[in-house]
Amino acid sequence: MIYFYLVASAALIPILNNFYNILRQPSSWWLIPVLYILFVVLFIILHLAFVSVCVLFVNLKKDGRRFSKFYRVLANATLPLLFKLARIKVHSKGLEKVPSDTRFLLVCNHIHNFDPAVIIHELPDEKLGFIAKKEVYTDLRFIAKFMHKLNCLPIDRENNREAVKTIVKAASLIKNDIASVGIFPEGYTSKDGNLQPLRNGALKIAFKANVPIVVCTIYGTPQIVKNMFRRRTDVYLDIIDVIGTEEFKKSNTCEIGNKVYDLMKESLNKRKNI
């Protein structure tokens, strides 16, 4: 979208000059870069204002079991714009492994609140919702409203009974072919970037829905805030492997969880050593 705004801004200058002849004097050349920057900034402000208005009217109490194509398109148009402005460069590997003919459960390590945005950005054609901590829905209402329209579900990590209800809802989303689901099975954001023990109970979503598990790792997102607008931040998203449903028949969630952990650990170690 940013490239469209750049081209549109350049096109507006001769159009404006045609109507108002603002460049009639040779000394008026300085108006060209000023107007260009002004138009680009104006386009970005209007874009973000439109997103804000759309999100403003989202009702969190309304059933979010329908995937909103409109908000997915809005996310696909807005995230690349924000990533360009914040100078975020995502390097993805293994995207071709993501199943294209079935829903799936995506599992990833968790090192920053930007992690879901990076994954959504890199999988623009997927109907993918996330399970998010319930605090997002109380502390970050704007983000929560957007997430709600993309089939994201809040989870109470301190209440096992409520957590089970969320797992059942997530499995239902997948089984009813509404959306795939992404989870961060560590349960909490890693403070030091190292992989924490996984909560294998979350993997029951895949067992209940009988869908493959897409295992991935993310690296570099904590640097985004430190580098934002000043220098480029390189973020790495690696799709490691896809665990097929045939393995569910000969393994339980604990065994699958151990395999997922080992795959993530190996991937992150390789990434750190590059």
PDB file of C-alpha atoms in Angstrom:
ATOM      1  CA  MET A   1       0.000   0.000   0.000  1.00  0.00           C
ATOM      2  CA  ILE A   2       2.875   2.377   0.725  1.00  0.00           C
ATOM      3  CA  TYR A   3       4.034   2.114  -2.893  1.00  0.00           C
ATOM      4  CA  PHE A   4       0.547   2.982  -4.095  1.00  0.00           C
ATOM      5  CA  TYR A   5       0.568   6.076  -1.903  1.00  0.00           C
ATOM      6  CA  LEU A   6       4.004   7.074  -3.213  1.00  0.00           C
ATOM      7  CA  VAL A   7       2.862   6.815  -6.832  1.00  0.00           C
ATOM      8  CA  ALA A   8      -0.468   8.498  -6.126  1.00  0.00           C
ATOM      9  CA  SER A   9       1.293  11.391  -4.403  1.00  0.00           C
ATOM     10  CA  ALA A  10       3.570  11.901  -7.393  1.00  0.00           C
ATOM     11  CA  ALA A  11       0.557  11.845  -9.733  1.00  0.00           C
ATOM     12  CA  LEU A  12      -1.321  14.435  -7.682  1.00  0.00           C
ATOM     13  CA  ILE A  13       1.299  17.141  -8.182  1.00  0.00           C
ATOM     14  CA  PRO A  14       0.827  17.643 -11.970  1.00  0.00           C
ATOM     15  CA  ILE A  15      -2.944  17.275 -11.519  1.00  0.00           C
ATOM     16  CA  LEU A  16      -2.936  20.010  -8.877  1.00  0.00           C
ATOM     17  CA  ASN A  17      -0.688  22.171 -11.040  1.00  0.00           C
ATOM     18  CA  ASN A  18      -3.045  21.723 -13.995  1.00  0.00           C
ATOM     19  CA  PHE A  19      -5.912  23.240 -12.009  1.00  0.00           C
ATOM     20  CA  TYR A  20      -4.094  25.885  -9.983  1.00  0.00           C
ATOM     21  CA  ASN A  21      -0.825  26.435 -11.894  1.00  0.00           C
ATOM     22  CA  ILE A  22       1.135  26.397  -8.643  1.00  0.00           C
ATOM     23  CA  LEU A  23       4.433  25.790 -10.453  1.00  0.00           C
ATOM     24  CA  ARG A  24       4.151  28.766 -12.811  1.00  0.00           C
ATOM     25  CA  GLN A  25       7.339  30.411 -11.492  1.00  0.00           C
ATOM     26  CA  PRO A  26      10.828  28.848 -11.994  1.00  0.00           C
ATOM     27  CA  SER A  27      11.483  29.424  -8.295  1.00  0.00           C
ATOM     28  CA  SER A  28       8.486  27.256  -7.403  1.00  0.00           C
ATOM     29  CA  TRP A  29      10.460  24.020  -7.844  1.00  0.00           C
ATOM     30  CA  TRP A  30      10.813  23.682  -4.060  1.00  0.00           C
ATOM     31  CA  LEU A  31       7.068  23.064  -3.862  1.00  0.00           C
ATOM     32  CA  ILE A  32       7.444  19.694  -5.608  1.00  0.00           C
ATOM     33  CA  PRO A  33       9.210  17.790  -2.748  1.00  0.00           C
ATOM     34  CA  VAL A  34       7.161  19.638  -0.129  1.00  0.00           C
ATOM     35  CA  LEU A  35       3.863  18.718  -1.777  1.00  0.00           C
ATOM     36  CA  TYR A  36       5.047  15.166  -2.412  1.00  0.00           C
ATOM     37  CA  ILE A  37       5.898  14.566   1.253  1.00  0.00           C
ATOM     38  CA  LEU A  38       2.688  16.309   2.321  1.00  0.00           C
ATOM     39  CA  PHE A  39       0.536  14.075   0.099  1.00  0.00           C
ATOM     40  CA  VAL A  40       2.275  10.883   1.284  1.00  0.00           C
ATOM     41  CA  VAL A  41       1.786  11.836   4.938  1.00  0.00           C
ATOM     42  CA  LEU A  42      -1.836  12.760   4.244  1.00  0.00           C
ATOM     43  CA  PHE A  43      -2.520   9.397   2.587  1.00  0.00           C
ATOM     44  CA  ILE A  44      -1.006   7.534   5.552  1.00  0.00           C
ATOM     45  CA  ILE A  45      -3.004   9.589   8.069  1.00  0.00           C
ATOM     46  CA  LEU A  46      -6.240   8.977   6.144  1.00  0.00           C
ATOM     47  CA  HIS A  47      -5.466   5.247   5.966  1.00  0.00           C
ATOM     48  CA  LEU A  48      -4.867   4.952   9.703  1.00  0.00           C
ATOM     49  CA  ALA A  49      -7.903   7.097  10.439  1.00  0.00           C
ATOM     50  CA  PHE A  50     -10.068   4.792   8.318  1.00  0.00           C
ATOM     51  CA  VAL A  51      -8.736   1.741  10.183  1.00  0.00           C
ATOM     52  CA  SER A  52      -9.417   3.433  13.513  1.00  0.00           C
ATOM     53  CA  VAL A  53     -13.004   4.218  12.557  1.00  0.00           C
ATOM     54  CA  CYS A  54     -13.599   0.641  11.395  1.00  0.00           C
ATOM     55  CA  VAL A  55     -12.203  -0.791  14.620  1.00  0.00           C
ATOM     56  CA  LEU A  56     -14.086   1.708  16.763  1.00  0.00           C
ATOM     57  CA  PHE A  57     -17.439   0.124  15.924  1.00  0.00           C
ATOM     58  CA  VAL A  58     -16.405  -3.483  16.625  1.00  0.00           C
ATOM     59  CA  ASN A  59     -18.420  -5.032  19.446  1.00  0.00           C
ATOM     60  CA  LEU A  60     -16.332  -7.454  21.517  1.00  0.00           C
ATOM     61  CA  LYS A  61     -19.486  -8.959  23.005  1.00  0.00           C
ATOM     62  CA  LYS A  62     -20.797  -9.973  19.608  1.00  0.00           C
ATOM     63  CA  ASP A  63     -20.111 -13.533  18.481  1.00  0.00           C
ATOM     64  CA  GLY A  64     -16.788 -13.597  16.649  1.00  0.00           C
ATOM     65  CA  ARG A  65     -17.119 -17.031  15.082  1.00  0.00           C
ATOM     66  CA  ARG A  66     -17.475 -15.613  11.584  1.00  0.00           C
ATOM     67  CA  PHE A  67     -14.214 -14.777   9.847  1.00  0.00           C
ATOM     68  CA  SER A  68     -14.327 -11.222   8.471  1.00  0.00           C
ATOM     69  CA  LYS A  69     -12.850 -11.007   4.973  1.00  0.00           C
ATOM     70  CA  PHE A  70     -13.072  -7.221   5.176  1.00  0.00           C
ATOM     71  CA  TYR A  71     -10.869  -7.005   8.270  1.00  0.00           C
ATOM     72  CA  ARG A  72      -8.437  -9.525   6.796  1.00  0.00           C
ATOM     73  CA  VAL A  73      -8.074  -7.331   3.702  1.00  0.00           C
ATOM     74  CA  LEU A  74      -7.700  -4.347   6.022  1.00  0.00           C
ATOM     75  CA  ALA A  75      -4.935  -6.158   7.910  1.00  0.00           C
ATOM     76  CA  ASN A  76      -3.206  -7.122   4.647  1.00  0.00           C
ATOM     77  CA  ALA A  77      -3.237  -3.472   3.560  1.00  0.00           C
ATOM     78  CA  THR A  78      -2.219  -1.990   6.918  1.00  0.00           C
ATOM     79  CA  LEU A  79       0.485  -4.312   8.244  1.00  0.00           C
ATOM     80  CA  PRO A  80       2.866  -3.865   5.271  1.00  0.00           C
ATOM     81  CA  LEU A  81       2.385  -0.108   5.597  1.00  0.00           C
ATOM     82  CA  LEU A  82       3.229  -0.153   9.308  1.00  0.00           C
ATOM     83  CA  PHE A  83       6.166  -2.491   8.751  1.00  0.00           C
ATOM     84  CA  LYS A  84       7.612  -0.140   6.127  1.00  0.00           C
ATOM     85  CA  LEU A  85       7.198   2.870   8.392  1.00  0.00           C
ATOM     86  CA  ALA A  86       8.770   1.036  11.350  1.00  0.00           C
ATOM     87  CA  ARG A  87      11.540  -0.348   9.101  1.00  0.00           C
ATOM     88  CA  ILE A  88      10.758  -3.990   9.823  1.00  0.00           C
ATOM     89  CA  LYS A  89      12.122  -6.549   7.370  1.00  0.00           C
ATOM     90  CA  VAL A  90      10.750 -10.070   7.768  1.00  0.00           C
ATOM     91  CA  HIS A  91      12.769 -12.992   6.432  1.00  0.00           C
ATOM     92  CA  SER A  92      10.572 -16.068   6.021  1.00  0.00           C
ATOM     93  CA  LYS A  93      11.647 -19.629   5.394  1.00  0.00           C
ATOM     94  CA  GLY A  94       9.536 -22.717   4.715  1.00  0.00           C
ATOM     95  CA  LEU A  95       6.241 -20.999   3.904  1.00  0.00           C
ATOM     96  CA  GLU A  96       5.631 -23.606   1.221  1.00  0.00           C
ATOM     97  CA  LYS A  97       5.216 -26.205   3.973  1.00  0.00           C
ATOM     98  CA  VAL A  98       2.005 -24.598   5.261  1.00  0.00           C
ATOM     99  CA  PRO A  99      -0.937 -26.818   4.186  1.00  0.00           C
ATOM    100  CA  SER A 100      -3.079 -25.237   1.484  1.00  0.00           C
ATOM    101  CA  ASP A 101      -5.831 -27.868   1.410  1.00  0.00           C
ATOM    102  CA  THR A 102      -6.768 -28.077   5.087  1.00  0.00           C
ATOM    103  CA  ARG A 103      -7.052 -26.059   8.275  1.00  0.00           C
ATOM    104  CA  PHE A 104      -4.234 -26.419  10.781  1.00  0.00           C
ATOM    105  CA  LEU A 105      -2.966 -25.537  14.244  1.00  0.00           C
ATOM    106  CA  LEU A 106       0.064 -23.256  14.121  1.00  0.00           C
ATOM    107  CA  VAL A 107       2.405 -23.311  17.114  1.00  0.00           C
ATOM    108  CA  CYS A 108       5.218 -20.836  17.669  1.00  0.00           C
ATOM    109  CA  ASN A 109       7.541 -19.592  20.376  1.00  0.00           C
ATOM    110  CA  HIS A 110       6.610 -16.241  21.917  1.00  0.00           C
ATOM    111  CA  ILE A 111       9.126 -13.445  22.481  1.00  0.00           C
ATOM    112  CA  HIS A 112       7.137 -10.250  21.895  1.00  0.00           C
ATOM    113  CA  ASN A 113       3.634  -8.884  21.404  1.00  0.00           C
ATOM    114  CA  PHE A 114       4.526  -8.231  17.755  1.00  0.00           C
ATOM    115  CA  ASP A 115       4.771 -11.980  17.038  1.00  0.00           C
ATOM    116  CA  PRO A 116       1.154 -12.502  15.835  1.00  0.00           C
ATOM    117  CA  ALA A 117       1.378  -9.464  13.536  1.00  0.00           C
ATOM    118  CA  VAL A 118       4.511 -10.857  11.896  1.00  0.00           C
ATOM    119  CA  ILE A 119       2.868 -14.229  11.294  1.00  0.00           C
ATOM    120  CA  ILE A 120      -0.314 -12.680   9.884  1.00  0.00           C
ATOM    121  CA  HIS A 121       1.831 -10.439   7.671  1.00  0.00           C
ATOM    122  CA  GLU A 122       3.716 -13.424   6.251  1.00  0.00           C
ATOM    123  CA  LEU A 123       0.607 -15.571   5.728  1.00  0.00           C
ATOM    124  CA  PRO A 124      -1.692 -13.019   4.050  1.00  0.00           C
ATOM    125  CA  ASP A 125      -3.858 -15.625   2.301  1.00  0.00           C
ATOM    126  CA  GLU A 126      -4.605 -17.697   5.402  1.00  0.00           C
ATOM    127  CA  LYS A 127      -7.691 -17.392   7.543  1.00  0.00           C
ATOM    128  CA  LEU A 128      -5.767 -17.493  10.788  1.00  0.00           C
ATOM    129  CA  GLY A 129      -6.919 -16.515  14.260  1.00  0.00           C
ATOM    130  CA  PHE A 130      -4.851 -16.594  17.452  1.00  0.00           C
ATOM    131  CA  ILE A 131      -5.426 -17.473  21.053  1.00  0.00           C
ATOM    132  CA  ALA A 132      -4.394 -14.411  23.066  1.00  0.00           C
ATOM    133  CA  LYS A 133      -4.071 -13.752  26.772  1.00  0.00           C
ATOM    134  CA  LYS A 134      -7.243 -12.232  28.214  1.00  0.00           C
ATOM    135  CA  GLU A 135      -5.283  -9.156  29.340  1.00  0.00           C
ATOM    136  CA  VAL A 136      -5.137  -8.008  25.707  1.00  0.00           C
ATOM    137  CA  TYR A 137      -8.925  -7.676  25.776  1.00  0.00           C
ATOM    138  CA  THR A 138      -8.832  -5.463  28.851  1.00  0.00           C
ATOM    139  CA  ASP A 139      -5.607  -3.486  28.403  1.00  0.00           C
ATOM    140  CA  LEU A 140      -5.341  -3.178  24.613  1.00  0.00           C
ATOM    141  CA  ARG A 141      -8.933  -2.712  23.519  1.00  0.00           C
ATOM    142  CA  PHE A 142      -8.111  -1.343  20.064  1.00  0.00           C
ATOM    143  CA  ILE A 143      -5.926  -4.322  19.155  1.00  0.00           C
ATOM    144  CA  ALA A 144      -8.405  -6.700  20.764  1.00  0.00           C
ATOM    145  CA  LYS A 145     -11.222  -5.411  18.567  1.00  0.00           C
ATOM    146  CA  PHE A 146      -9.204  -5.990  15.418  1.00  0.00           C
ATOM    147  CA  MET A 147      -8.202  -9.457  16.622  1.00  0.00           C
ATOM    148  CA  HIS A 148     -11.826 -10.249  17.436  1.00  0.00           C
ATOM    149  CA  LYS A 149     -12.788  -9.789  13.785  1.00  0.00           C
ATOM    150  CA  LEU A 150     -10.050 -12.255  12.805  1.00  0.00           C
ATOM    151  CA  ASN A 151     -11.409 -15.027  15.050  1.00  0.00           C
ATOM    152  CA  CYS A 152      -8.902 -14.508  17.843  1.00  0.00           C
ATOM    153  CA  LEU A 153      -9.929 -15.919  21.224  1.00  0.00           C
ATOM    154  CA  PRO A 154      -9.017 -14.742  24.745  1.00  0.00           C
ATOM    155  CA  ILE A 155      -7.688 -17.299  27.212  1.00  0.00           C
ATOM    156  CA  ASP A 156      -7.466 -17.136  30.982  1.00  0.00           C
ATOM    157  CA  ARG A 157      -4.104 -18.718  31.709  1.00  0.00           C
ATOM    158  CA  GLU A 158      -4.745 -18.852  35.456  1.00  0.00           C
ATOM    159  CA  ASN A 159      -8.125 -20.594  35.221  1.00  0.00           C
ATOM    160  CA  ASN A 160      -7.873 -24.129  33.858  1.00  0.00           C
ATOM    161  CA  ARG A 161     -11.632 -24.528  33.426  1.00  0.00           C
ATOM    162  CA  GLU A 162     -11.908 -21.355  31.339  1.00  0.00           C
ATOM    163  CA  ALA A 163      -8.778 -22.307  29.406  1.00  0.00           C
ATOM    164  CA  VAL A 164     -10.374 -25.628  28.429  1.00  0.00           C
ATOM    165  CA  LYS A 165     -13.427 -23.746  27.139  1.00  0.00           C
ATOM    166  CA  THR A 166     -11.167 -21.665  24.914  1.00  0.00           C
ATOM    167  CA  ILE A 167      -9.454 -24.798  23.600  1.00  0.00           C
ATOM    168  CA  VAL A 168     -12.845 -26.292  22.730  1.00  0.00           C
ATOM    169  CA  LYS A 169     -13.861 -23.076  20.924  1.00  0.00           C
ATOM    170  CA  ALA A 170     -10.604 -23.052  18.983  1.00  0.00           C
ATOM    171  CA  ALA A 171     -11.085 -26.663  17.917  1.00  0.00           C
ATOM    172  CA  SER A 172     -14.617 -25.778  16.826  1.00  0.00           C
ATOM    173  CA  LEU A 173     -13.337 -22.938  14.626  1.00  0.00           C
ATOM    174  CA  ILE A 174     -11.065 -25.378  12.842  1.00  0.00           C
ATOM    175  CA  LYS A 175     -13.544 -28.268  12.596  1.00  0.00           C
ATOM    176  CA  ASN A 176     -16.209 -25.968  11.135  1.00  0.00           C
ATOM    177  CA  ASP A 177     -13.705 -24.731   8.530  1.00  0.00           C
ATOM    178  CA  ILE A 178     -13.982 -21.142   9.753  1.00  0.00           C
ATOM    179  CA  ALA A 179     -10.296 -20.497  10.385  1.00  0.00           C
ATOM    180  CA  SER A 180      -7.000 -22.080  11.342  1.00  0.00           C
ATOM    181  CA  VAL A 181      -5.690 -21.222  14.798  1.00  0.00           C
ATOM    182  CA  GLY A 182      -2.297 -20.044  16.019  1.00  0.00           C
ATOM    183  CA  ILE A 183      -1.075 -20.583  19.573  1.00  0.00           C
ATOM    184  CA  PHE A 184       1.992 -19.790  21.667  1.00  0.00           C
ATOM    185  CA  PRO A 185       2.201 -22.911  23.849  1.00  0.00           C
ATOM    186  CA  GLU A 186       4.771 -21.441  26.249  1.00  0.00           C
ATOM    187  CA  GLY A 187       1.832 -19.573  27.753  1.00  0.00           C
ATOM    188  CA  TYR A 188       3.837 -16.417  28.440  1.00  0.00           C
ATOM    189  CA  THR A 189       6.216 -14.168  26.562  1.00  0.00           C
ATOM    190  CA  SER A 190       9.799 -15.278  27.110  1.00  0.00           C
ATOM    191  CA  LYS A 191      11.687 -12.555  28.985  1.00  0.00           C
ATOM    192  CA  ASP A 192      15.146 -13.664  27.863  1.00  0.00           C
ATOM    193  CA  GLY A 193      14.228 -15.000  24.418  1.00  0.00           C
ATOM    194  CA  ASN A 194      14.951 -18.594  25.398  1.00  0.00           C
ATOM    195  CA  LEU A 195      12.328 -21.243  24.768  1.00  0.00           C
ATOM    196  CA  GLN A 196      10.231 -21.958  27.867  1.00  0.00           C
ATOM    197  CA  PRO A 197       8.505 -25.281  28.724  1.00  0.00           C
ATOM    198  CA  LEU A 198       5.394 -25.832  26.626  1.00  0.00           C
ATOM    199  CA  ARG A 199       1.865 -26.229  27.924  1.00  0.00           C
ATOM    200  CA  ASN A 200       1.025 -29.362  25.998  1.00  0.00           C
ATOM    201  CA  GLY A 201      -2.673 -29.109  26.787  1.00  0.00           C
ATOM    202  CA  ALA A 202      -3.019 -26.458  24.066  1.00  0.00           C
ATOM    203  CA  LEU A 203      -2.039 -29.064  21.481  1.00  0.00           C
ATOM    204  CA  LYS A 204      -5.311 -30.848  22.178  1.00  0.00           C
ATOM    205  CA  ILE A 205      -6.823 -28.393  19.715  1.00  0.00           C
ATOM    206  CA  ALA A 206      -5.160 -30.302  16.890  1.00  0.00           C
ATOM    207  CA  PHE A 207      -6.228 -33.658  18.340  1.00  0.00           C
ATOM    208  CA  LYS A 208      -9.849 -32.546  18.734  1.00  0.00           C
ATOM    209  CA  ALA A 209     -10.027 -30.989  15.272  1.00  0.00           C
ATOM    210  CA  ASN A 210      -7.897 -33.732  13.667  1.00  0.00           C
ATOM    211  CA  VAL A 211      -5.712 -31.285  11.752  1.00  0.00           C
ATOM    212  CA  PRO A 212      -1.937 -31.076  11.238  1.00  0.00           C
ATOM    213  CA  ILE A 213       0.323 -28.996  13.474  1.00  0.00           C
ATOM    214  CA  VAL A 214       2.479 -26.373  11.755  1.00  0.00           C
ATOM    215  CA  VAL A 215       5.587 -25.803  13.871  1.00  0.00           C
ATOM    216  CA  CYS A 216       7.419 -22.503  13.490  1.00  0.00           C
ATOM    217  CA  THR A 217       9.781 -20.182  15.329  1.00  0.00           C
ATOM    218  CA  ILE A 218      10.175 -16.433  15.336  1.00  0.00           C
ATOM    219  CA  TYR A 219      13.316 -14.490  16.118  1.00  0.00           C
ATOM    220  CA  GLY A 220      14.157 -10.781  16.385  1.00  0.00           C
ATOM    221  CA  THR A 221      10.842  -9.128  17.288  1.00  0.00           C
ATOM    222  CA  PRO A 222      12.053  -7.692  20.659  1.00  0.00           C
ATOM    223  CA  GLN A 223      14.391  -5.404  18.682  1.00  0.00           C
ATOM    224  CA  ILE A 224      11.501  -3.710  16.868  1.00  0.00           C
ATOM    225  CA  VAL A 225      10.747  -1.207  19.636  1.00  0.00           C
ATOM    226  CA  LYS A 226      14.444  -0.416  20.146  1.00  0.00           C
ATOM    227  CA  ASN A 227      15.097   0.176  16.437  1.00  0.00           C
ATOM    228  CA  MET A 228      11.735   1.608  15.339  1.00  0.00           C
ATOM    229  CA  PHE A 229      12.081   4.411  12.752  1.00  0.00           C
ATOM    230  CA  ARG A 230      15.845   4.683  13.449  1.00  0.00           C
ATOM    231  CA  ARG A 231      17.257   1.571  11.809  1.00  0.00           C
ATOM    232  CA  ARG A 232      16.059  -1.594  10.121  1.00  0.00           C
ATOM    233  CA  THR A 233      14.963  -4.532  12.260  1.00  0.00           C
ATOM    234  CA  ASP A 234      15.443  -7.989  10.780  1.00  0.00           C
ATOM    235  CA  VAL A 235      12.860 -10.515  11.960  1.00  0.00           C
ATOM    236  CA  TYR A 236      13.035 -14.203  11.069  1.00  0.00           C
ATOM    237  CA  LEU A 237      10.066 -16.526  10.732  1.00  0.00           C
ATOM    238  CA  ASP A 238      10.967 -20.164  10.126  1.00  0.00           C
ATOM    239  CA  ILE A 239       8.332 -22.790   9.299  1.00  0.00           C
ATOM    240  CA  ILE A 240      10.144 -25.864  10.597  1.00  0.00           C
ATOM    241  CA  ASP A 241       7.880 -28.826  10.065  1.00  0.00           C
ATOM    242  CA  VAL A 242       4.309 -30.035   9.760  1.00  0.00           C
ATOM    243  CA  ILE A 243       3.238 -32.854  12.082  1.00  0.00           C
ATOM    244  CA  GLY A 244       0.563 -34.873  10.306  1.00  0.00           C
ATOM    245  CA  THR A 245      -2.550 -36.304  11.912  1.00  0.00           C
ATOM    246  CA  GLU A 246      -1.279 -39.854  11.415  1.00  0.00           C
ATOM    247  CA  GLU A 247       1.175 -39.258  14.266  1.00  0.00           C
ATOM    248  CA  PHE A 248      -1.716 -38.538  16.656  1.00  0.00           C
ATOM    249  CA  LYS A 249      -2.765 -42.193  16.484  1.00  0.00           C
ATOM    250  CA  LYS A 250       0.538 -43.413  17.914  1.00  0.00           C
ATOM    251  CA  SER A 251       1.351 -40.492  20.241  1.00  0.00           C
ATOM    252  CA  ASN A 252      -0.306 -38.494  23.008  1.00  0.00           C
ATOM    253  CA  THR A 253      -0.199 -34.733  23.531  1.00  0.00           C
ATOM    254  CA  CYS A 254       2.802 -34.987  25.842  1.00  0.00           C
ATOM    255  CA  GLU A 255       4.847 -36.873  23.243  1.00  0.00           C
ATOM    256  CA  ILE A 256       3.810 -34.506  20.469  1.00  0.00           C
ATOM    257  CA  GLY A 257       4.623 -31.597  22.781  1.00  0.00           C
ATOM    258  CA  ASN A 258       8.126 -32.960  23.346  1.00  0.00           C
ATOM    259  CA  LYS A 259       8.640 -33.246  19.603  1.00  0.00           C
ATOM    260  CA  VAL A 260       7.415 -29.691  19.041  1.00  0.00           C
ATOM    261  CA  TYR A 261       9.719 -28.425  21.782  1.00  0.00           C
ATOM    262  CA  ASP A 262      12.747 -30.199  20.302  1.00  0.00           C
ATOM    263  CA  LEU A 263      12.007 -28.853  16.829  1.00  0.00           C
ATOM    264  CA  MET A 264      11.648 -25.304  18.141  1.00  0.00           C
ATOM    265  CA  LYS A 265      14.748 -25.549  20.319  1.00  0.00           C
ATOM    266  CA  GLU A 266      16.905 -26.789  17.442  1.00  0.00           C
ATOM    267  CA  SER A 267      15.594 -24.083  15.095  1.00  0.00           C
ATOM    268  CA  LEU A 268      16.226 -21.278  17.584  1.00  0.00           C
ATOM    269  CA  ASN A 269      19.720 -22.530  18.369  1.00  0.00           C
ATOM    270  CA  LYS A 270      20.563 -22.521  14.661  1.00  0.00           C
ATOM    271  CA  ARG A 271      19.167 -19.032  14.271  1.00  0.00           C
ATOM    272  CA  LYS A 272      21.168 -17.703  17.234  1.00  0.00           C
ATOM    273  CA  ASN A 273      24.376 -19.207  15.852  1.00  0.00           C
ATOM    274  CA  ILE A 274      24.028 -17.690  12.387  1.00  0.00           C
TER     275      ILE A 274
END
